[in-house]
XYZ file of C-alpha atoms in Angstrom:
601
model
C 75.235 19.165 301.663
C 76.950 19.260 305.022
C 80.514 20.219 305.304
C 81.419 16.625 306.336
C 79.747 15.254 303.269
C 81.452 17.546 301.027
C 84.667 16.770 302.617
C 84.017 13.159 302.341
C 83.050 13.550 298.569
C 86.157 15.726 297.875
C 88.193 12.770 299.519
C 86.520 10.141 297.384
C 87.261 12.293 294.134
C 91.073 12.232 295.155
C 91.260 8.855 295.941
C 89.550 7.815 292.649
C 91.922 10.557 290.881
C 94.743 8.840 292.375
C 93.666 5.225 291.576
C 93.077 6.415 287.995
C 96.548 8.054 287.817
C 98.143 4.824 289.105
C 95.910 2.880 286.551
C 96.967 5.050 283.687
C 100.838 4.992 284.936
C 100.480 1.171 284.929
C 98.982 1.087 281.400
C 101.893 3.455 280.203
C 104.343 1.330 281.764
C 102.908 -1.897 280.260
C 102.678 -0.338 276.845
C 106.265 0.685 277.100
C 107.439 -2.771 278.200
C 105.372 -4.228 275.289
C 106.749 -1.925 272.544
C 110.435 -2.253 273.887
C 109.996 -6.193 273.818
C 108.808 -5.826 270.376
C 111.530 -3.669 269.110
C 114.175 -5.849 270.592
C 112.842 -9.028 268.822
C 112.159 -7.218 265.365
C 115.670 -5.963 265.272
C 116.926 -9.587 265.954
C 114.744 -11.106 263.343
C 115.240 -8.398 260.640
C 118.899 -9.494 260.273
C 117.736 -12.933 259.183
C 115.395 -11.310 256.795
C 117.802 -8.818 255.385
C 120.401 -11.770 254.898
C 117.731 -13.711 253.018
C 116.719 -10.912 250.944
C 120.070 -10.083 249.905
C 120.819 -13.663 248.911
C 117.539 -14.013 247.115
C 118.239 -11.002 245.042
C 121.775 -11.685 244.233
C 121.650 -15.786 243.714
C 118.060 -16.299 242.287
C 117.368 -20.056 242.578
C 114.703 -22.129 243.495
C 116.091 -22.573 246.877
C 116.806 -18.943 247.657
C 113.363 -18.251 246.644
C 112.114 -20.549 249.250
C 114.544 -19.198 251.751
C 113.571 -15.546 251.156
C 109.746 -16.725 251.263
C 110.393 -18.517 254.620
C 112.301 -15.399 256.350
C 109.562 -13.169 255.207
C 106.843 -15.435 256.583
C 108.667 -15.614 259.756
C 108.920 -12.076 260.376
C 105.387 -11.528 259.175
C 104.102 -14.078 261.621
C 106.036 -12.483 264.262
C 105.174 -9.180 263.606
C 101.131 -10.099 263.649
C 101.836 -11.671 266.914
C 103.557 -8.563 268.346
C 101.010 -6.215 266.654
C 98.191 -8.392 268.373
C 99.761 -8.151 271.525
C 100.106 -4.207 271.433
C 96.731 -3.835 269.925
C 95.315 -3.882 273.501
C 96.758 -0.349 273.792
C 94.994 1.086 270.880
C 92.631 3.186 273.055
C 94.745 3.556 275.993
C 95.762 7.204 277.085
C 99.406 6.786 275.872
C 101.916 9.783 275.471
C 102.723 10.809 271.947
C 106.058 8.942 271.774
C 104.452 5.749 272.523
C 101.314 6.306 270.278
C 103.857 6.791 267.425
C 105.693 3.754 268.189
C 102.718 1.795 268.115
C 101.573 2.978 264.696
C 105.033 2.479 263.451
C 104.902 -1.157 264.622
C 101.903 -1.722 262.568
C 103.388 -0.080 259.641
C 106.703 -2.209 259.674
C 105.601 -4.371 256.671
C 104.129 -3.026 253.315
C 101.983 -6.240 253.305
C 101.258 -7.334 256.671
C 100.325 -11.153 257.251
C 96.831 -12.346 257.476
C 95.434 -13.665 260.703
C 95.472 -17.431 259.506
C 99.029 -18.745 259.640
C 98.408 -20.743 256.429
C 97.603 -17.804 254.531
C 100.236 -15.742 255.988
C 102.758 -18.429 254.691
C 100.830 -18.429 251.301
C 101.254 -14.643 251.087
C 105.025 -15.041 251.701
C 105.451 -17.506 248.853
C 103.544 -15.450 246.503
C 105.426 -12.241 247.388
C 108.875 -14.098 247.064
C 107.450 -15.664 243.846
C 106.578 -12.324 242.194
C 109.699 -10.754 243.063
C 111.951 -13.676 241.563
C 109.714 -13.839 238.462
C 110.307 -10.092 237.725
C 114.338 -10.719 238.475
C 114.558 -13.627 235.848
C 112.388 -12.028 233.240
C 113.257 -12.623 229.643
C 111.552 -11.930 226.137
C 112.314 -14.660 223.938
C 111.343 -14.741 220.078
C 112.665 -16.679 217.081
C 114.908 -14.190 215.542
C 118.287 -13.426 217.279
C 118.972 -12.456 219.970
C 116.763 -15.262 221.042
C 116.251 -14.142 224.570
C 116.843 -10.887 226.267
C 116.594 -9.617 229.871
C 115.443 -6.085 231.044
C 118.614 -4.653 230.541
C 118.975 -5.713 226.811
C 115.531 -4.254 226.211
C 115.976 -1.207 228.050
C 119.142 -0.347 225.862
C 116.935 -0.721 222.746
C 114.350 1.657 224.067
C 117.071 4.178 224.994
C 119.304 3.726 221.751
C 117.131 2.810 218.940
C 115.059 5.324 216.797
C 113.562 2.476 214.713
C 109.703 2.512 215.488
C 109.459 -1.409 214.847
C 112.438 -2.415 217.055
C 111.029 0.082 219.827
C 107.669 -1.453 219.809
C 109.079 -5.146 219.800
C 111.120 -4.163 222.882
C 108.212 -2.648 224.632
C 105.967 -5.343 223.800
C 108.197 -8.097 224.614
C 109.131 -7.008 228.346
C 105.298 -6.347 228.850
C 104.438 -10.177 228.327
C 106.404 -10.911 231.461
C 103.334 -9.349 233.404
C 100.654 -11.684 232.429
C 101.725 -14.609 234.111
C 101.894 -12.706 237.359
C 98.136 -11.583 237.443
C 96.216 -14.128 239.085
C 98.975 -14.542 241.867
C 99.003 -10.586 242.265
C 95.137 -10.639 242.825
C 95.531 -13.335 245.512
C 98.533 -11.443 247.003
C 96.228 -8.311 247.419
C 93.416 -10.210 248.818
C 95.846 -11.605 251.557
C 97.561 -8.222 252.065
C 93.913 -6.733 252.672
C 93.198 -9.105 255.144
C 96.222 -8.473 257.184
C 95.670 -4.485 256.897
C 92.145 -5.103 258.193
C 93.240 -7.270 261.164
C 95.552 -4.264 262.164
C 92.433 -1.915 262.122
C 92.865 -0.477 258.738
C 90.217 -0.255 255.978
C 92.725 -1.993 253.276
C 96.490 -2.072 252.641
C 96.332 1.250 250.764
C 94.915 3.176 253.688
C 97.480 1.472 255.815
C 100.081 2.886 253.592
C 98.651 6.449 253.458
C 98.444 6.227 257.626
C 102.200 6.749 257.490
C 102.440 10.407 256.982
C 101.292 11.889 260.252
C 97.866 12.760 259.127
C 94.622 10.926 258.402
C 94.995 8.969 255.139
C 92.354 10.828 253.257
C 94.266 14.054 254.233
C 97.212 12.619 252.572
C 95.457 12.279 249.383
C 94.673 16.091 249.626
C 98.356 17.035 249.852
C 99.562 14.827 247.208
C 96.795 16.326 244.672
C 97.772 19.966 245.688
C 101.389 19.080 245.157
C 100.646 17.766 241.743
C 98.459 20.601 240.674
C 101.027 23.060 241.587
C 103.504 21.252 239.357
C 101.100 20.227 236.466
C 101.471 23.538 234.484
C 105.496 23.091 234.054
C 104.563 19.182 232.995
C 102.002 20.134 230.478
C 104.382 22.705 228.696
C 107.203 20.075 228.801
C 104.614 17.207 227.392
C 103.668 19.725 224.711
C 107.146 20.678 223.399
C 108.204 16.902 223.573
C 105.179 16.170 221.536
C 106.290 18.600 218.924
C 109.619 17.168 218.675
C 108.193 13.595 218.360
C 106.017 14.444 215.642
C 108.891 15.949 213.797
C 110.864 12.810 214.236
C 108.242 10.260 213.854
C 105.256 11.705 211.886
C 101.792 12.620 212.770
C 100.959 8.978 211.792
C 102.666 7.715 214.858
C 102.412 10.722 217.058
C 99.148 12.633 217.261
C 100.043 16.291 217.243
C 97.171 17.057 219.967
C 97.094 13.598 221.557
C 99.121 11.578 224.101
C 102.661 10.273 223.742
C 103.385 6.600 222.618
C 105.028 5.339 225.703
C 107.645 3.208 223.751
C 109.031 6.452 221.974
C 110.042 8.117 225.264
C 113.329 6.300 225.787
C 112.475 4.293 228.845
C 110.321 1.103 229.316
C 107.764 3.050 231.417
C 107.798 6.241 230.178
C 108.888 7.625 233.383
C 112.087 9.241 232.435
C 112.651 10.909 228.964
C 116.371 11.633 229.328
C 117.191 8.979 226.546
C 115.492 11.084 224.010
C 117.697 14.027 224.467
C 119.019 13.717 221.038
C 115.590 14.298 219.582
C 114.182 16.834 222.192
C 117.208 18.960 223.075
C 118.692 21.478 220.569
C 122.252 21.802 219.988
C 123.885 23.630 222.769
C 125.970 26.651 221.927
C 129.608 25.730 221.192
C 131.313 25.504 224.656
C 128.049 24.881 226.692
C 126.698 21.758 228.264
C 128.553 18.805 229.813
C 128.189 15.276 228.606
C 129.101 13.255 231.776
C 128.617 9.871 230.139
C 131.161 10.802 227.526
C 133.509 12.051 230.172
C 133.268 8.956 232.336
C 133.838 6.629 229.145
C 136.677 8.611 227.609
C 138.502 8.540 231.236
C 137.593 4.758 231.512
C 136.236 5.409 235.024
C 135.351 1.880 236.735
C 132.286 1.171 238.536
C 134.235 0.899 241.831
C 135.949 4.660 241.084
C 132.363 5.948 240.633
C 131.253 4.599 243.815
C 134.555 6.243 245.727
C 133.437 9.632 243.997
C 129.985 9.302 245.469
C 131.469 8.431 248.989
C 133.707 11.537 248.905
C 130.787 13.907 248.370
C 129.209 12.595 251.600
C 132.826 12.867 253.504
C 133.219 16.278 252.002
C 130.064 17.261 254.135
C 131.637 15.828 257.266
C 130.146 12.286 257.314
C 132.397 9.440 258.157
C 133.957 7.079 255.466
C 132.008 3.833 254.543
C 133.205 0.748 256.369
C 135.499 -1.782 254.895
C 132.564 -4.174 254.623
C 130.919 -2.005 252.233
C 133.488 -2.484 249.635
C 133.719 -6.219 250.316
C 129.874 -7.176 250.439
C 128.192 -4.848 247.903
C 127.373 -5.831 244.308
C 128.440 -3.211 241.684
C 128.462 -5.120 238.431
C 126.104 -7.661 236.941
C 127.588 -11.131 237.405
C 127.931 -13.429 234.477
C 127.202 -16.698 236.170
C 123.971 -15.983 237.692
C 120.621 -14.013 237.595
C 120.203 -11.139 239.951
C 117.784 -8.396 240.499
C 119.776 -5.491 239.089
C 117.402 -2.828 240.226
C 119.480 -0.514 242.464
C 119.058 -0.586 245.971
C 120.688 0.308 249.295
C 120.827 -2.222 252.403
C 121.605 -2.071 255.972
C 122.015 -5.653 257.082
C 122.733 -6.167 260.769
C 124.406 -3.377 262.377
C 125.744 0.252 261.582
C 129.161 -1.435 260.056
C 127.143 -3.664 257.493
C 125.945 -1.053 254.699
C 125.785 -2.012 251.266
C 124.604 -1.148 247.698
C 123.500 -3.680 244.977
C 123.657 -2.189 241.398
C 124.897 -3.170 238.049
C 126.870 -0.156 237.171
C 127.716 1.185 233.808
C 129.802 4.122 233.018
C 126.895 6.415 232.285
C 125.645 9.739 233.800
C 122.498 8.259 235.152
C 124.498 5.570 236.990
C 126.833 8.232 238.539
C 123.563 10.053 239.822
C 121.940 6.730 240.976
C 125.281 6.007 243.003
C 125.074 9.237 244.795
C 121.265 8.599 245.442
C 121.700 5.149 246.939
C 124.585 6.129 248.944
C 122.234 8.662 250.710
C 120.306 5.641 251.781
C 123.203 4.097 253.508
C 124.327 7.474 255.250
C 120.735 7.896 256.233
C 120.836 4.542 257.772
C 123.901 5.098 259.758
C 122.937 8.682 260.943
C 119.822 7.069 262.842
C 121.507 3.936 264.089
C 121.294 4.913 267.878
C 117.518 5.536 267.580
C 115.214 2.818 268.850
C 114.453 0.312 266.207
C 111.058 1.707 265.287
C 112.638 5.185 264.785
C 115.281 3.772 262.435
C 113.647 4.892 259.033
C 113.050 8.344 257.388
C 110.698 10.990 258.903
C 108.468 9.791 256.027
C 109.485 7.487 253.285
C 109.834 10.390 250.825
C 112.562 11.627 253.032
C 114.745 8.443 252.100
C 114.492 8.928 248.584
C 115.065 12.702 248.437
C 118.160 12.926 250.521
C 120.166 11.112 247.696
C 118.281 12.944 245.049
C 119.313 16.252 246.684
C 122.991 15.365 246.807
C 122.326 14.144 243.084
C 121.246 17.651 242.140
C 124.534 18.999 243.394
C 126.419 16.980 240.519
C 126.604 20.312 238.654
C 129.524 21.531 236.442
C 131.145 23.184 239.431
C 130.955 19.752 241.543
C 132.494 17.938 238.577
C 135.455 20.616 238.207
C 136.054 20.373 241.974
C 136.460 16.570 241.644
C 138.691 16.869 238.448
C 136.305 15.390 235.952
C 135.792 18.745 234.184
C 138.336 21.271 233.592
C 136.222 24.312 233.450
C 132.588 25.130 233.888
C 130.629 25.830 230.760
C 129.383 29.087 229.802
C 125.837 29.913 230.926
C 124.642 30.343 227.640
C 123.504 26.642 227.457
C 121.776 26.725 230.899
C 118.281 26.517 229.859
C 119.075 23.511 227.377
C 120.642 21.754 230.469
C 117.472 22.636 232.472
C 115.553 21.013 229.731
C 117.773 17.739 229.888
C 117.182 17.528 233.825
C 113.313 18.306 233.317
C 113.279 15.114 230.977
C 114.103 13.178 234.109
C 112.555 15.088 237.175
C 109.636 16.794 235.685
C 108.677 13.879 233.362
C 108.568 11.629 236.114
C 106.046 13.482 238.170
C 102.969 11.964 236.843
C 104.254 8.563 236.697
C 105.306 8.864 240.288
C 101.766 9.694 241.338
C 99.821 7.108 239.326
C 101.585 3.685 240.417
C 100.036 4.302 244.096
C 96.995 5.848 242.793
C 96.303 2.873 240.823
C 97.120 0.518 243.794
C 94.852 2.478 246.180
C 92.033 1.785 243.948
C 93.124 -2.040 243.715
C 93.333 -2.253 247.482
C 89.997 -0.489 247.724
C 88.289 -3.127 245.628
C 87.322 -0.220 243.243
C 89.108 -1.931 240.169
C 88.569 -5.482 239.476
C 91.066 -7.857 237.975
C 89.911 -7.835 234.626
C 90.240 -4.137 234.625
C 93.782 -3.913 236.047
C 95.557 -2.897 232.840
C 92.627 -0.611 231.643
C 92.755 1.524 234.542
C 96.478 1.409 234.671
C 96.368 3.302 231.133
C 93.566 5.456 232.068
C 95.514 7.006 234.883
C 98.599 6.996 232.917
C 96.690 8.838 230.362
C 94.865 11.329 232.508
C 97.847 12.369 234.644
C 100.557 12.015 232.291
C 99.224 12.091 228.671
C 101.077 8.918 227.934
C 99.429 5.743 226.139
C 100.449 2.160 225.216
C 101.634 1.598 221.526
C 99.269 -1.216 220.836
C 95.705 -2.069 222.170
C 95.784 -3.814 225.746
C 93.342 -6.427 226.922
C 91.975 -7.948 230.063
C 94.453 -10.626 229.757
C 97.508 -8.194 229.962
C 99.040 -7.213 233.384
C 100.999 -4.217 232.307
C 101.535 -3.059 236.026
C 103.540 -6.303 236.764
C 106.200 -5.066 234.331
C 107.251 -2.382 236.723
C 109.259 -3.845 239.572
C 107.666 -1.934 242.505
C 104.195 -3.740 241.578
C 105.265 -7.478 241.951
C 107.825 -6.259 244.478
C 104.894 -4.591 246.473
C 107.082 -1.441 247.089
C 105.054 1.728 247.898
C 105.906 4.383 245.091
C 104.358 7.498 246.507
C 107.704 8.090 248.190
C 109.310 8.800 244.963
C 106.772 11.429 244.023
C 107.122 13.187 247.606
C 110.983 12.793 246.837
C 110.741 15.017 243.819
C 109.241 17.550 245.952
C 111.368 17.215 248.694
C 114.809 17.074 247.037
C 114.354 20.374 245.575
C 113.306 21.679 248.985
C 116.305 19.978 250.645
C 118.683 21.275 247.888
C 117.528 24.711 248.314
C 118.020 24.796 251.746
C 121.504 23.108 251.684
C 122.545 25.645 248.865
C 121.516 28.368 251.286
C 123.406 26.899 254.049
C 126.415 26.709 251.905
C 126.140 30.529 250.974
C 125.703 29.672 247.410
C 124.895 32.676 245.204
C 123.719 32.934 241.722
C 121.012 30.675 239.852
C 119.792 27.857 242.166
C 120.504 25.250 239.499
C 124.304 26.116 239.333
C 124.698 25.608 242.897
C 126.950 22.668 244.542
C 127.194 22.276 248.027
C 130.078 19.943 248.139
C 132.333 20.349 250.731
C 130.268 22.738 252.964
C 130.392 21.617 256.536
C 127.624 23.943 257.540
C 125.334 22.308 254.918
C 126.638 18.874 256.231
C 125.718 20.089 259.937
C 122.089 20.813 258.786
C 121.566 17.640 257.113
C 123.032 15.652 259.930
C 120.583 17.292 262.135
C 117.690 16.055 260.113
C 119.086 12.628 259.289
C 119.932 11.751 263.043
C 116.174 12.316 264.159
C 115.156 9.261 261.738
C 111.510 8.671 262.268
C 111.456 9.768 265.932
C 109.397 13.173 265.213
C 106.776 13.833 262.643
C 107.945 14.669 259.495
C 107.225 18.410 259.664
C 109.706 18.746 262.241
C 112.228 16.979 260.615
C 111.774 19.007 257.590
C 112.095 22.284 259.813
C 115.398 21.012 261.284
C 116.940 21.407 257.781
C 114.695 23.798 255.890
C 112.863 25.872 258.542
C 109.610 25.032 256.840
C 106.930 22.751 258.151
C 105.300 21.784 254.818
C 106.166 20.162 251.751
C 106.510 22.922 249.360
C 106.800 22.621 245.443
C 107.931 26.232 245.044
C 111.490 25.022 245.222
C 111.271 22.890 242.083
C 109.350 25.576 240.252
C 112.081 28.060 241.220
C 114.823 25.789 239.954
C 113.229 25.305 236.686
C 111.734 28.810 236.128
C 114.040 29.793 233.042
C 112.830 26.511 231.615
C 109.210 27.304 232.114
C 109.592 30.592 230.371
C 111.354 29.141 227.343
C 108.878 26.241 227.147
C 106.153 28.435 226.835
C 107.790 30.750 224.110
C 108.676 27.301 222.197
C 104.920 26.338 222.540
C 103.405 29.703 221.496
C 100.711 28.784 219.023
C 101.183 25.134 219.238
C 98.580 22.869 221.141
C 99.394 21.912 224.721
C 97.565 19.452 226.812
C 95.778 16.220 225.314
């Protein structure tokens, strides 16, 4: 090749490169404009959706159900249109921030609308109807009281020790699921249509795509975390089984078998705190704190409990909640209407309109739940300046873990500082207090992982509708060693008796939150300069802990979650060792209690 030819070739290459660069720049600019416009539209539409959702859960009527369905359909259709418009950039050479925003756009709804508009409207109607059916669920029988709602039945599970009453309450509530099953089957089919239209294998794969790794890799991470924590759960399970056998006899509780769910103090067997009277030995004199008794003895009102929760966050350096929070939130169950009493936090239309919806009673559980739900609201406000698609947790487990980490700081030291306790109890009862906490946190772990393990199989078509309940209990048994009290059939739909299933709320976030809350808590305690046992730490009042917490919260979803995690903890991976460190004294105690007795099932 001559020199002239070589020069001409180099010039052509440079021209082509310049044209390609201009083309790439134009594509990136077009993608940015598209995503900016989508964010603006969704920000506007989300206000109507949030308001309709609030009304639909607080004033359950035929009309509010239709309004909620219409708002969901409107946003779902808009989202489908916006995603369809943005999908032309799926294979474009986009910078990481735009690639992230494109994925987050697709993940805005847990059940995206199918391509057909009529099917999309049908799915919204089904979703609103399933949610409302759960909210107005009742168990009615001829004997008084004739009809009882979930609150009434949960009280039976928590307080009664009569096996017949426990069985009646559990079986009664689980009758609400059966009428939902066929509609749920249809809802799953429509959700899968929507997910596939967005390029995912199914809706379950779409859910797993939101963790900054391939969906299958996320399954590996989850399984690894569970295997690390399983030995502690198995020891707790074995000890609790011994105590239940002593209370109810080997005929009702098999000494080497699974735990009958109705005996665990909770409708779903996800929290065993209510059977502490059976499981936890008496504390030494002067040890232990009965927070429920303290709240009731002092006649602490629901609003006072929420004020205490707010003061925890302001002690870390966060601003007080706006006046509208106190005007617009729901704190107690109304007497004149049906509401969805499941506790939740809300961010309606701007940084000033933060709310919670709870039916608060003077209990330790409600006190901790308040601190948890406020964690959502303070997280909402922390990332308010991020673009709309980044106004979320670094992953969905983060949002749940923030308030849970705060709730871990509800220690005797904290209760003394806020005036609910005169003196801290002696350390002689610490192990038994850890046992009480394990009945909540550790007992929850297998339940937290099985709901979405079940749904992933349902979305993937691995479980047929007539096997829904069968597979539900297979997973509950294999992971948690928990069983139903009576035989279940293909006509039952026991998953429908748990809010998050008919409500279509992904649940793996709660499992991840159990890991992250201890990881956050350990880091916040270290930031506060806490010494001594981890479980005795309270970082209440620590501005340094608050500074580090703010640094993570303000990122929202703008960065991959390992970067957000590192902003607080210095770690880039979810780590179960903080939970295991917290409960290490209990693990030693349980192994000693179980010596010579069967563990496992």
